[in-house]
N, CA and C atoms as an extended XYZ file, in Angstrom:
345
Properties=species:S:1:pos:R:3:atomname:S:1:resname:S:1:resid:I:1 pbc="F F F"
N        -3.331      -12.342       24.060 N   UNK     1
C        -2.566      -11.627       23.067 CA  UNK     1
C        -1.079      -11.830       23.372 C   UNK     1
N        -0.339      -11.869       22.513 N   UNK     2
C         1.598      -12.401       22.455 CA  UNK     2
C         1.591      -11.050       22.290 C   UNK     2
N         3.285      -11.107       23.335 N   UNK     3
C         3.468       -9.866       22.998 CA  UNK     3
C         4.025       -9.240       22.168 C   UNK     3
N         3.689       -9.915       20.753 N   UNK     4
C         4.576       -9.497       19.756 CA  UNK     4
C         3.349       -8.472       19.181 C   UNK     4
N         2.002       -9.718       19.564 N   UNK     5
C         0.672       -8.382       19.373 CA  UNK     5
C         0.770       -7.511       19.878 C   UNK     5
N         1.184       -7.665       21.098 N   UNK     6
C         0.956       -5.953       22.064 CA  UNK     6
C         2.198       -5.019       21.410 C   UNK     6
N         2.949       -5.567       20.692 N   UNK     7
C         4.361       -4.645       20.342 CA  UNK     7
C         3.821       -3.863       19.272 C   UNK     7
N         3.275       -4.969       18.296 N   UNK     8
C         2.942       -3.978       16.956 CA  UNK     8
C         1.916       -3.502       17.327 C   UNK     8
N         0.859       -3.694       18.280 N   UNK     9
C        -0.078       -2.520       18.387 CA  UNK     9
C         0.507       -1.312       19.178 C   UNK     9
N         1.019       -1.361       19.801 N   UNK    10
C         1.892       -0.045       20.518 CA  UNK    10
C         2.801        0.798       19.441 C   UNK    10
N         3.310       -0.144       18.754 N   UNK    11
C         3.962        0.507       17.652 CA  UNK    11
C         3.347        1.166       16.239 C   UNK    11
N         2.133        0.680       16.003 N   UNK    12
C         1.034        1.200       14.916 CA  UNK    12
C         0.260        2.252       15.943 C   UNK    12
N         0.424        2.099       16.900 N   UNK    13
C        -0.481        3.693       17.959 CA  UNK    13
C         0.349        4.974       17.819 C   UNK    13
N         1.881        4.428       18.324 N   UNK    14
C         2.395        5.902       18.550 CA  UNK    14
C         2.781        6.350       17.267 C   UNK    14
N         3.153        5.307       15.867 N   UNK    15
C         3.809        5.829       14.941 CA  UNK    15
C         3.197        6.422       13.494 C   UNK    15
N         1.747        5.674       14.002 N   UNK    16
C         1.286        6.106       12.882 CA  UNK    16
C         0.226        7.190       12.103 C   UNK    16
N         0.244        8.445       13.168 N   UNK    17
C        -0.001        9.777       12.676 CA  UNK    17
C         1.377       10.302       12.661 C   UNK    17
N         2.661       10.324       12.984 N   UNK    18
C         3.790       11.135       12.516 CA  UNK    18
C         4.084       10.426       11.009 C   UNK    18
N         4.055        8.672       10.689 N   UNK    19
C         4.025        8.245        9.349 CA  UNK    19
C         3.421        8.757        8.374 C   UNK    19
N         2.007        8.957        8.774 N   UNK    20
C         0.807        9.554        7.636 CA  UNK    20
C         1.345       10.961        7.437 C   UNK    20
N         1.616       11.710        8.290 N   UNK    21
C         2.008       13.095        8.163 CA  UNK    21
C         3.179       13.305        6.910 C   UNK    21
N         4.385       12.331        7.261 N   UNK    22
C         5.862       12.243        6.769 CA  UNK    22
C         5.271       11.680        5.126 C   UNK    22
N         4.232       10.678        4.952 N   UNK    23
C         3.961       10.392        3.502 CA  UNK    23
C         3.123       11.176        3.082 C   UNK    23
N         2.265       12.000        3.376 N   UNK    24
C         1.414       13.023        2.447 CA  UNK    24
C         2.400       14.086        2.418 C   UNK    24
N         3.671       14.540        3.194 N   UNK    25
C         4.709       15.596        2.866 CA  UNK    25
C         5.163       15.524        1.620 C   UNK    25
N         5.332       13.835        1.079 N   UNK    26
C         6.056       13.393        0.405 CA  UNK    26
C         5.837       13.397       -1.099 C   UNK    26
N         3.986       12.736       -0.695 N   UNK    27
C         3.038       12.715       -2.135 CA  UNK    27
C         3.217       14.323       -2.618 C   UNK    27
N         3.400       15.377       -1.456 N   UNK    28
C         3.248       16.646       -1.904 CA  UNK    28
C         4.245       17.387       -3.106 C   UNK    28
N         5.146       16.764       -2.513 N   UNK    29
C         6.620       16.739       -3.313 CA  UNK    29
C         6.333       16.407       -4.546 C   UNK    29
N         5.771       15.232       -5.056 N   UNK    30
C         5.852       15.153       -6.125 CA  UNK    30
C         5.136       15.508       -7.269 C   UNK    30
N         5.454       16.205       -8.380 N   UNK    31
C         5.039       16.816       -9.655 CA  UNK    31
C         3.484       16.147       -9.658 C   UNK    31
N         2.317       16.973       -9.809 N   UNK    32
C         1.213       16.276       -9.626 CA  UNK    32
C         1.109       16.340      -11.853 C   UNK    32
N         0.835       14.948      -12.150 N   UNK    33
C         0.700       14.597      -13.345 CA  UNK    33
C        -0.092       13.662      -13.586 C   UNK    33
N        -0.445       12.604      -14.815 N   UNK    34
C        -0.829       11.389      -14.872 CA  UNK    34
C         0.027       10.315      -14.962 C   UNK    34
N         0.120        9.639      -14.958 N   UNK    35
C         0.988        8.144      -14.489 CA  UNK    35
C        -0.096        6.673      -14.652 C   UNK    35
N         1.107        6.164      -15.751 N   UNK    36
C        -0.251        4.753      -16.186 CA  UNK    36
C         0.688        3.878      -15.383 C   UNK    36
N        -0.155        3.121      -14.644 N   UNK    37
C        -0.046        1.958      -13.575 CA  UNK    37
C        -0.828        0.931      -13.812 C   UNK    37
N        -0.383       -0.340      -13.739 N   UNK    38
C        -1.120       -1.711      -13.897 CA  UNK    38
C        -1.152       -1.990      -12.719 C   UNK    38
N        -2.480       -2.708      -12.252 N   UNK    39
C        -2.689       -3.699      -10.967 CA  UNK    39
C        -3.363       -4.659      -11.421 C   UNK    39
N        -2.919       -5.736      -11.255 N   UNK    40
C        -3.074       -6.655      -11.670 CA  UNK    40
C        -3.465       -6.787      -13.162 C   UNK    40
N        -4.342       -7.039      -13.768 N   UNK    41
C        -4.224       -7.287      -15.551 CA  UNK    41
C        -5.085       -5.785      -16.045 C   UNK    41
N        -5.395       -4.789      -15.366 N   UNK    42
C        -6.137       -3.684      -15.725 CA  UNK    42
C        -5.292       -2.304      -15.674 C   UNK    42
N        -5.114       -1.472      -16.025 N   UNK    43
C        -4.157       -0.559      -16.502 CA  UNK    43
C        -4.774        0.509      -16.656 C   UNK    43
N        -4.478        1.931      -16.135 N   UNK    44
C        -5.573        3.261      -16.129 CA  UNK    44
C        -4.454        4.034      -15.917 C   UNK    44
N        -4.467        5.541      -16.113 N   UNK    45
C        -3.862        6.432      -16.060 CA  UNK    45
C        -4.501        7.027      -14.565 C   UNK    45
N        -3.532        6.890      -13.310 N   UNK    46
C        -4.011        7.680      -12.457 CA  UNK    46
C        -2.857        9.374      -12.019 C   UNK    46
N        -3.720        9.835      -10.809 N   UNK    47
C        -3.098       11.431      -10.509 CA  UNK    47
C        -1.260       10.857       -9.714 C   UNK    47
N        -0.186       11.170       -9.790 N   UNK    48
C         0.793       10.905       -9.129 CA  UNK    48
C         0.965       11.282       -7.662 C   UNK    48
N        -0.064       12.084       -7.210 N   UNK    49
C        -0.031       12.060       -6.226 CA  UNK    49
C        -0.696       11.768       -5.335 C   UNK    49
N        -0.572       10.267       -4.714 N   UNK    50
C        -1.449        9.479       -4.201 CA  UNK    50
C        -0.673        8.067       -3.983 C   UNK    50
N        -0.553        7.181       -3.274 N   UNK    51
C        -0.159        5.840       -2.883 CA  UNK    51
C        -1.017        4.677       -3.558 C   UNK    51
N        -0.013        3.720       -3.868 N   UNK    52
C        -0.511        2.588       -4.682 CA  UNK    52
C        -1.922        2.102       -3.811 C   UNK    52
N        -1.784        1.858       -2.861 N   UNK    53
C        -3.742        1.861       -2.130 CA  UNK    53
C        -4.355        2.544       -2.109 C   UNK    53
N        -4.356        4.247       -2.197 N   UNK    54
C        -5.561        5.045       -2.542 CA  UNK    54
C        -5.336        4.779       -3.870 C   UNK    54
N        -4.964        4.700       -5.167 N   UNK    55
C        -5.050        3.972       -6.766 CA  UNK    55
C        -5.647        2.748       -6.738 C   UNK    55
N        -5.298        2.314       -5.761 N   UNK    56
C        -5.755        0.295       -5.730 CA  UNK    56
C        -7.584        0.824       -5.946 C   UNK    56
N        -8.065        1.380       -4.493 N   UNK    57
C        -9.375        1.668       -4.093 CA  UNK    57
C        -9.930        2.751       -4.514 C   UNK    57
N        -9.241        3.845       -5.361 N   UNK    58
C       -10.083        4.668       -5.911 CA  UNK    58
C       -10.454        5.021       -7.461 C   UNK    58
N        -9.424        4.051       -8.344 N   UNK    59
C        -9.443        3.755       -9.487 CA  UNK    59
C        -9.727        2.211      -10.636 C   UNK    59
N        -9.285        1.756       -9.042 N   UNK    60
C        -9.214        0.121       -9.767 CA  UNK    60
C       -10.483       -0.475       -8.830 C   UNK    60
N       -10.859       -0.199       -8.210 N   UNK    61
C       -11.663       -1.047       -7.585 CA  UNK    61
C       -11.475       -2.435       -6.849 C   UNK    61
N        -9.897       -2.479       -6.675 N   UNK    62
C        -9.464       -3.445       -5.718 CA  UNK    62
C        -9.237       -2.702       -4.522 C   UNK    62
N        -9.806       -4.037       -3.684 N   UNK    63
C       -10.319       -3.921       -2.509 CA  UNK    63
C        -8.668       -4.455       -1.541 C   UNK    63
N        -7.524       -3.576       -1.658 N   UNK    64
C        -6.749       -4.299       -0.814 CA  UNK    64
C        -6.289       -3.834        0.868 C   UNK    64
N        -6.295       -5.258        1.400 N   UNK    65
C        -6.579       -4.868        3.140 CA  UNK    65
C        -5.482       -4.450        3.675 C   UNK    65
N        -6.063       -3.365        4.457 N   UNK    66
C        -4.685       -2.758        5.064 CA  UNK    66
C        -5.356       -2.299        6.492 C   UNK    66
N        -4.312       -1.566        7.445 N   UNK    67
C        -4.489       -1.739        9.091 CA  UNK    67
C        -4.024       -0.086        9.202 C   UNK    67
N        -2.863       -0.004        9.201 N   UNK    68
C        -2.587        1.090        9.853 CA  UNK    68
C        -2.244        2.427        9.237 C   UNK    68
N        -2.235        2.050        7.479 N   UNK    69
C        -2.355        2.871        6.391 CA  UNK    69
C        -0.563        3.725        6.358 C   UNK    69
N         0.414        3.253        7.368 N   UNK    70
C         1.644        3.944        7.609 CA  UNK    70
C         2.506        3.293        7.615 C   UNK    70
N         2.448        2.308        6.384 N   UNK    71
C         3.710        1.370        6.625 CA  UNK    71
C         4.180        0.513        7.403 C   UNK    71
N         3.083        0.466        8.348 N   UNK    72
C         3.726       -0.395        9.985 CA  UNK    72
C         3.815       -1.421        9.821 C   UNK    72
N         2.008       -2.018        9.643 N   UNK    73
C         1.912       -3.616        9.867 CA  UNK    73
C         2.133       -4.233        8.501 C   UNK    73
N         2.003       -3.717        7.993 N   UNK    74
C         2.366       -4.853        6.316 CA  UNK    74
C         1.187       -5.748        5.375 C   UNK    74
N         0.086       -5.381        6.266 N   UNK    75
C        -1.020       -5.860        6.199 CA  UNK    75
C        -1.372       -5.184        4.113 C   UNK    75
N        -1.104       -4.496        3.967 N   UNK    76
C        -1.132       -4.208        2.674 CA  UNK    76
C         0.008       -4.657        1.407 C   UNK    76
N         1.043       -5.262        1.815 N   UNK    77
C         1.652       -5.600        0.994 CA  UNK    77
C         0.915       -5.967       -0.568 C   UNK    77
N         1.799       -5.732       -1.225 N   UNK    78
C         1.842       -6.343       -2.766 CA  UNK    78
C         3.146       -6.426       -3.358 C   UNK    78
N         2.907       -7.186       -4.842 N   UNK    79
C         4.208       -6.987       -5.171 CA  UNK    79
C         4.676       -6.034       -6.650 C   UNK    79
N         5.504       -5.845       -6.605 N   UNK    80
C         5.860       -5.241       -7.436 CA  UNK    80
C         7.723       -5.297       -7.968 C   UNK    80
N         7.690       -5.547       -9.302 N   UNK    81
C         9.334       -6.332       -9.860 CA  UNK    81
C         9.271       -7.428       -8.352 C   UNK    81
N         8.671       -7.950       -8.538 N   UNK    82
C         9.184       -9.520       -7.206 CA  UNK    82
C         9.065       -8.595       -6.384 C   UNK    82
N         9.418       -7.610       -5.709 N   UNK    83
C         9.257       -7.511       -4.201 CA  UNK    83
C         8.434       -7.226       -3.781 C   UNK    83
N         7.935       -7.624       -2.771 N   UNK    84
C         7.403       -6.892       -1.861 CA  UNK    84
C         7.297       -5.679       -1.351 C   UNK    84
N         5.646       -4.448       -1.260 N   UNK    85
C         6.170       -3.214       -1.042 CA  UNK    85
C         4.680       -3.225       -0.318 C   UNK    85
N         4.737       -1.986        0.369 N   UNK    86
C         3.741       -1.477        1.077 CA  UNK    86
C         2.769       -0.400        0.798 C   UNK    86
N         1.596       -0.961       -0.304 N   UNK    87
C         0.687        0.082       -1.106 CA  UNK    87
C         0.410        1.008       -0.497 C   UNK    87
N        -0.014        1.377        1.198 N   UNK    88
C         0.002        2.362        1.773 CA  UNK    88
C         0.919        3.424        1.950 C   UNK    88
N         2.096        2.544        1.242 N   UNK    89
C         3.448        4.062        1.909 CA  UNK    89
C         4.398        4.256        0.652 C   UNK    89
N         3.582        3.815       -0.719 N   UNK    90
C         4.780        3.682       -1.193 CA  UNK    90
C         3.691        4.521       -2.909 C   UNK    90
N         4.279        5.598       -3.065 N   UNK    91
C         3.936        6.714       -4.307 CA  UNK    91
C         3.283        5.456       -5.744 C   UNK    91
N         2.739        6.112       -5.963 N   UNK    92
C         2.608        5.420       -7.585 CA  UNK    92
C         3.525        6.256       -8.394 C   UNK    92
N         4.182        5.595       -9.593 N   UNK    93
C         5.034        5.919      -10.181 CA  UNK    93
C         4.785        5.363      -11.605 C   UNK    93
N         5.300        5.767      -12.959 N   UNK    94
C         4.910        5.686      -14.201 CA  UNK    94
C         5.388        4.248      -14.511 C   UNK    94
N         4.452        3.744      -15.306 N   UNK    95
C         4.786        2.088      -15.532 CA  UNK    95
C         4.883        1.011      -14.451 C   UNK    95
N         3.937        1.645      -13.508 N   UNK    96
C         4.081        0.599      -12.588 CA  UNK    96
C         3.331       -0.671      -13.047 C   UNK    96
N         3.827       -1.752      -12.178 N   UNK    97
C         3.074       -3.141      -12.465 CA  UNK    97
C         3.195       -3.881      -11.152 C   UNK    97
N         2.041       -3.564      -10.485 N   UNK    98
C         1.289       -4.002       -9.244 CA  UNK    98
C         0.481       -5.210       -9.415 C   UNK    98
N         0.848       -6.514       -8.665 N   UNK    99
C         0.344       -7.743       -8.625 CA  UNK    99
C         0.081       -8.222       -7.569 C   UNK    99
N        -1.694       -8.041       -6.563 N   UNK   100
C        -1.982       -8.359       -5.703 CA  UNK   100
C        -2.748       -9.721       -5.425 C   UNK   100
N        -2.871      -10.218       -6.240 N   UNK   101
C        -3.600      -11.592       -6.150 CA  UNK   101
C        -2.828      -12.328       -6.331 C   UNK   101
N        -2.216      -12.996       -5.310 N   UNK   102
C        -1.178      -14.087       -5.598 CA  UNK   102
C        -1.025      -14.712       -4.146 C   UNK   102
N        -1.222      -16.152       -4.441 N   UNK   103
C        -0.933      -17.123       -3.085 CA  UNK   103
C        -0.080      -16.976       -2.219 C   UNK   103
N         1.168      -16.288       -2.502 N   UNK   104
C         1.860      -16.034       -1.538 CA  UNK   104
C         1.246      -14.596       -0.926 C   UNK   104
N         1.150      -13.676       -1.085 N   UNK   105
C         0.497      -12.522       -0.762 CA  UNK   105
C        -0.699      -13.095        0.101 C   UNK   105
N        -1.702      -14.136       -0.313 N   UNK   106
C        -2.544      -14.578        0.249 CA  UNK   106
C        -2.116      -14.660        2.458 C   UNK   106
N        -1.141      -15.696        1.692 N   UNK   107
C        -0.899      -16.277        2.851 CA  UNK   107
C        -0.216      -15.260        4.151 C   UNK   107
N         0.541      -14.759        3.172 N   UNK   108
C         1.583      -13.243        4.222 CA  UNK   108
C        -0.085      -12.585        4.514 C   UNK   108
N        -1.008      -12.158        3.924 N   UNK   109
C        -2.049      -11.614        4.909 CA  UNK   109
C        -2.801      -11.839        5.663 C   UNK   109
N        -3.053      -13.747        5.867 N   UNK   110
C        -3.649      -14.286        6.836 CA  UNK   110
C        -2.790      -14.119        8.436 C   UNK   110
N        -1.026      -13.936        7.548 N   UNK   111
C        -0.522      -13.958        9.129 CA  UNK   111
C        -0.466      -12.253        9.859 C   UNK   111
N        -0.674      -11.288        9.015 N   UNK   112
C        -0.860      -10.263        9.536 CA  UNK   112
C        -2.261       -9.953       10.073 C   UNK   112
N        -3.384      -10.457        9.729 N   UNK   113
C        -4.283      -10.356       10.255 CA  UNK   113
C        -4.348       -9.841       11.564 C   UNK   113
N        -5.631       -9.297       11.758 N   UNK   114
C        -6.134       -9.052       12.899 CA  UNK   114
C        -6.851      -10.005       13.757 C   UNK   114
N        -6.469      -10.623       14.836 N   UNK   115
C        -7.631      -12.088       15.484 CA  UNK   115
C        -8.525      -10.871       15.907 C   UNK   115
């Protein structure tokens, strides 16, 4: 293992029950309503309070891979307006347009992988 492995696993250990804590504070915060979100070409009205990966996996039925569920490893990326964001840490919001099947996305998750 490099120790760039041993870094981000030390760093997804200690950080990521104070992360999970700091983003469900957050989901709490916000006005619980409906909110229509696209992922990829399918479009549903989900609850606003909840992260684009619990919507990915509990409405859409995409299956997207993630590690440490706190923003750490990146292993969940998608994109959204071109960038890059982290479905685990990042709110669903009205009119979103989430695009996870895409070759580059592909490839950014082979290198986050887990050996």
């Amino acid at each position: 293992m490099s120790s760039t492995e041993t870094a981000n696993k030390m760093k997804i250990a200690l950080l990521k029950y104070p992360k999970r804590a700091a983003m469900q504070a957050q989901l709490n915060r916000i006005p619980p309503r409906q909110v229509k979100v696209q992922i990829n070409n399918l479009t549903k009205m989900v609850h606003s309070q909840q992260t684009i990966l619990d919507a990915a996996h509990n409405h859409f039925d995409e299956k997207i891979p993630f590690n440490c569920r706190a923003g750490i490893c990146g292993a969940c990326e998608a994109k959204w307006n071109g960038q890059r964001v982290k479905t685990c840490y990042t709110p669903v919001q009205d009119g979103m347009r989430i695009i996870t099947l895409d070759k580059e996305m592909e490839h950014f998750r082979q290198g986050t992988a887990d050996e």
